[in-house]
Amino acid sequence: IITSLVFLLMVATFPISGWFALKIVPTYERMIIFRLGRIRAPQGPGMVLLLPFIDHWQRVDLRTRAFNVPPCKLTSKDGAIISMGADVQFRVWDPVLSVMMVKDLIAATRMTAQNAMTKTLMKKSFREIQVEKLRIGEQLLLEINDMTKSWGLEVDRVELSMEAVLQPPRENLVGPLATMPPGLEGLDGTIQQLAAHFFSNTLALAGSGTGAPEAADSVETVNEVEPPTAPLLTPASSAQRKTSVDELLSAVESVLSEALVRQVGASYQVDITLPSGTRSTYFIDLSSGSGWAGHGVPKRSPDVILEVAEKDLQDLFLGDLRPLSAYMSGKLQVKGDLHLALKLEELIKAMKQDR
């Protein structure tokens, strides 16, 4: 009865109602109509009649579309920490399911692709991720389609992209080939690893390795066997960890230079949590001049805000803890650009040379 009354009203007010009731649907779209809350068969292409007040409609694009999975940090099977993203192409094959089964199609598919990518890559070694990206992409394609086919969506392509290498693999290689170190849980001891690992120029984020000449396929060779790190500060007594924050600040001020400012080029605010639970704020400004450090907040807005406990700060500047390891373990909280935060290692290296 309601439908009939609305239809008669539309006829009585025609052609004015025609401007609102008639919609043109192009060939690459379908229109999903809910009449009094009930879904109807997809309409289009061509002209579609909508009844005022009782019809609610939604357009569905059938063309191939794409979105990117934002880079996320993950750990490979051999301990490498990488930032990995992906580009995904998809299309809708069932307009009704795409509207009925999921509210935000792209957001749900992006989350599904990110979860599948993380779970798959954590089972691969860094070398496998490098040389088998196409095969891994095809594997992800099947896994994502298994989860999204009930949404009326089909993924056509998944292309992985490595944004950065934050930490190289953990194994220590001595000869041309070496097996995985024994005792590492979840690793196959019979797998042979290459003696050299090749990374893109973004490996500079990890602060290790030597650069290769720039080319279309430039790589960097990294020597992962690092000499043991000696303490940066040598106190008079054996109570090395009791070095106060003020003494650390004095050591920082002694190594500030224009060369260090050119290397780092950032301003830091360091919020230190003391054992008593109170907080103390310091700043290290390496953005201009010869740099300076002191108590309180910097004069201009800092590029990075660091939050760290006093003990962990001592470990950082004594050389017992690297900035990347502190960040990954949660001991160092970073607000701002992670790349700039990791440049603190340049300051620590300068303190080591000054020791």
Short mmCIF file of N, CA and C in Angstrom, two decimals, residues 16 30-31 60 83 112 192 210 289 308:
data_model
loop_
_atom_site.label_atom_id
_atom_site.label_comp_id
_atom_site.label_asym_id
_atom_site.label_seq_id
_atom_site.Cartn_x
_atom_site.Cartn_y
_atom_site.Cartn_z
N ILE A 16 8.04 17.17 -12.18
CA ILE A 16 8.94 17.66 -11.13
C ILE A 16 9.59 16.49 -10.39
N ARG A 30 26.81 -0.28 -10.67
CA ARG A 30 25.50 -0.86 -10.39
C ARG A 30 24.91 -0.10 -9.20
N MET A 31 23.58 -0.02 -9.17
CA MET A 31 22.92 0.67 -8.08
C MET A 31 22.18 -0.34 -7.21
N VAL A 60 27.78 1.17 -6.62
CA VAL A 60 28.92 0.27 -6.47
C VAL A 60 29.72 0.30 -7.76
N SER A 83 60.69 -2.79 7.38
CA SER A 83 59.44 -2.05 7.20
C SER A 83 58.89 -2.44 5.83
N THR A 112 42.75 -6.85 6.29
CA THR A 112 42.94 -8.26 5.99
C THR A 112 44.27 -8.51 5.29
N GLN A 192 71.07 -23.24 4.68
CA GLN A 192 72.32 -22.51 4.44
C GLN A 192 72.01 -21.04 4.20
N THR A 210 78.32 -0.30 4.49
CA THR A 210 79.04 0.64 3.66
C THR A 210 78.30 0.82 2.37
N GLY A 289 74.09 25.60 14.05
CA GLY A 289 75.31 26.00 14.74
C GLY A 289 76.16 24.82 15.14
N VAL A 308 62.17 7.97 28.22
CA VAL A 308 63.03 6.86 28.60
C VAL A 308 63.26 6.91 30.11
#
